[in-house]
Structure formats: C-alpha cells, structure tokens
C-alpha cells in the first residue's frame, strides 16, 4: 500500500517516517492527564447550538497507519506522528488549495517590509496543561528548534525574535521573494512545541531525539487517552486538569475517538456499515466507493504529488536525453491511470514540474503551448533512439523498479512494463519489498518509481518548490541529486538556449517581480519537459471523508480544500446555518 493509498499529513512525512522508524515510541496503553473517562458531556439531549461537549457524541475517526500506542509526540521524529496533531495543535494558518491562499488562525496577520515579516498572533490561544497563553516567544522557540533540525524554512530566513508578547519579527535577505517566504513559513506549521516539554533536553544537538512523553495542546482538543486500538482527544471545556480553550464553544460534541484499522479494507468496511464518521485520507477505489452510504461525503483534494519514473543519469543509456524521451513516448499514461483509478489520479498531458493545483495558474492550461505532451508514439520513440545510435533491441533489458507493497504504484508500474513490452522494449518488473527510501539511494536500479514532487505540503503550490524538488532533489539526504542529475554540469540546452538550472532556481528565490518570476518558471519548466529528469506518470487526489449521518457540514465551502476537513471545519470562524456559534461541523444529535 503506497502513501497514495494511506496518507498521513503528506508524502514528505511518510518517507521521512521510514527513515526514522528506529525512533518508534513505547508500546502499551497510555492514559494521560485530563482523562475524563466518559467524555465530559454536560447536555446529552443537545439542541444543536454551540458549546463544547453539549452532546455525548464522539466523532468516530479511523486511521490505518499504526497502532495508537506507538504514537510519537516530537514532530521532528517524522514517524508515528498521529493525525490527531491537526486537532490538538493550532495551525499557524490554514492553506486553502483551491483558492491558493493562507487563512489566518493562530497567526492573524503578517506584513512584509524591508527584509522582514512581522507576524501578529491571536491572544486567545492557550496551552492545555498550564493554561498559559501561546506567545510569540513560543513560536520563536519553535523556529529555533527548526533551525537546529535544519528544517527547510531556514534556507530562506536569517533570524527571528519576539518583538512583543504576541508579535514576532522574522528577517530574511531583502531580495528574497515575499511569496516564497510565506510558502516556506506557513507550510503546515502547527504550534506543536510547548517549551515546557522541551526544557532540560538536548534539543540543540539532537532535536529529533527529544522524547516527548505527553503532548500538550495549543488547539481546542486535548489528548486524554490512547491504547493499541484508539486515540481520544476531547474538547477543552471542563476537562479535569486541562485549561479551557477559546474555540471550545465551536464544538457541540465530546471530541474525537480515532480507531485503528488494520488496512484499507478494514476501514472501507467501517464506512460501508456506517460505523465511522471520517478519515483524513483514505484510498477508496470506485467500486468500493459505490458501496458507501450516501451520507458519506468525499472531498477530492489535490495532493500535490504522485508517482514518477526517475532515470539513473550515470547510466550509459539513461544519461542521454533522447533515451529518456523515447521511453516516455512509449507509454500511454492515461491508460496507466485507468488501470489504477482514474477518479483518484490526475493526468498531466505535458509535464512541467508544476503541480496540478498550480500549473493552470502559471500557464493557463495543463497542456501549455510549446510543451511536449508525451503520448504513445512508437515511431517517435524509435526515431529518438536512432539519433543516439541505439534501438530497443540494442539497449537490452529495462528493469522498472517499484515498491511491491504499494499497490497502486505496483499496478501502474506493471501496466508500464506491459506497454513497453508491447512497444518492443525488453522491459521487466523489478518489485522491491522496501519503498523508494530503501532503493533510491542505492546503485542497483536504472529506472525507478519515486515521487515526482513532495506532497501534502502547501509550498508545492509555488513553482519554486516543486521545480527545486525535481531539479535538485536533496530530499534523499544526499549532497547531490539522488539520480546524479546535473552533477557535473548545471546547464541544460532547451529551445536553443543554455539554461543554468541552479542559477535560475536561485534567481527565482531572489525576485519578487511577477513577470520575471513567470519567465524563470517557464524556463525551468521547459527543462523538466524536454530534458525529462523524471517522467511524471500520475498525480493523486487525496480522498478525504466526513459522514454526515451524525454531523452536519455545509453543502459547499472553500474550507473543504484543506489538509484536512474533519479537523479544520470545526475551527473555522464562520457559522453554519441554524447554529449560534462559529464552526462548520456540528453534531446533529441524531
């Protein structure tokens, strides 16, 4: 099962979790401060109005990632971080994918000027254990921990200081694009590091190694219990030993109980039998989705990532552009997607290096003028190979390496092998037990499946970050691109022009002029399109679910296009028709 099928907070998180699996947490049932046992409801009949815990109702969530007793509460560990984080910890802002904008939340305002951005915080957020306000100093501390952990935001900022109780000022090189600073700074950032949990630790030397035994909430729900089979977060209203939260009145139910399911099929059964209220992301093929009750609402959210084919640039054949192009001309990618699930995957006719959610904003089309739309054309593939003195026969066996356990990727890669064989290539399936993190940095592959962008991350909506990922790809923790791309020469000839890729990426960071940005983005997108460092096969839609049998949500809302509706809707500062408190998800009492 791939991260396209069981996603938990973004693909980047999934891969890094594999890298840090040795840091898995303790096992066994754990009960935390504030456990109220029954749920703290104070009005079981529930009249549909506002107020925390008015109805003795749990939102019954499901997750298929790992047992709740394995949860880790240091967000830098990367693995075993539960999705409860999106309820417990306050987002700095929330990114709306369709609208391409950041919605204020904990951070209410931000203003740029003279190489600085000043963030103004809400004064209403508090830590659950102490009741102390979440202050600018707390977010300064969080960024300092990020600096010690080499988090990517520090590639773009220079320093941070609290310039008031609820104001922090972040400095950056004056020539840096303000947009890029915003996307880097607000990239899924949560107030997830209460300083009290980190005092006396060696976070300066080993931030990922800090053990956080019990999480402290900055958001309106607080962890009160978790066992092997479920985690329980309750609304911060009248909980024993936990401070009330200003947003608690927006919840008219007890809280969330997220139960572990051993795989997607078990989760599917819970929805088919109407025994669950939602999951943040769950791969559901069309034939299974048809069995869900009509009350289960699906939100198709562009995930910003998917499967691509990468080429070993040091290989005699695949280090040549014509060979890479020829392989792409031998694949019908739409047919590949149809073999997997065309309702949950996105086709890019012309690969640009931009995500589906951003390419039309920059090029007005998924198939912009002058870009090559690779389709199945066997004659074109043969012509390209002849230009480098090769043929499909002379190249020999072409193994396509992919993770056997990621079923949608495995299905896609087997379809590609079949198509290549039909087109005259000697292609074979090279399935591996590990994910890409297990084989991508090795030297025993020539064409392999790996993600073409880093998903689940708002920053992927800005072309710089998706292009940087493809053209530099430092994600694999190496000093150079994991495929060896541009390791010897950073220039690429496209459209008769020598493009210095690294200089162009750096130039994109340094310019705030929209026309100049557009010119640079197009130049780099043409490199991705013509030089084919990666062949984009498919991008995914996140499938996010809320069951409206017991919970009411709006018919339409821009807030559906967020990571993730079941956690975000109750926090929204908008009021659902018929209710007297804000929040766009309410228990109905039925």
Coordinates of C-alpha atoms in Angstrom, one line a residue, residues 36-41 53 56 58 232 234 239 254-255:
X36 CA -12.3 12.1 31.8
X37 CA -13.3 8.6 31.0
X38 CA -16.8 9.3 29.8
X39 CA -16.2 12.4 27.7
X40 CA -17.3 15.5 29.6
X41 CA -20.7 15.9 28.1
X53 CA -19.4 18.8 24.8
X56 CA -22.4 13.0 24.4
X58 CA -17.7 11.1 19.7
X232 CA -9.1 10.0 22.2
X234 CA -11.6 15.7 24.0
X239 CA -11.8 18.8 31.4
X254 CA -17.4 15.4 23.1
X255 CA -14.3 15.0 20.9

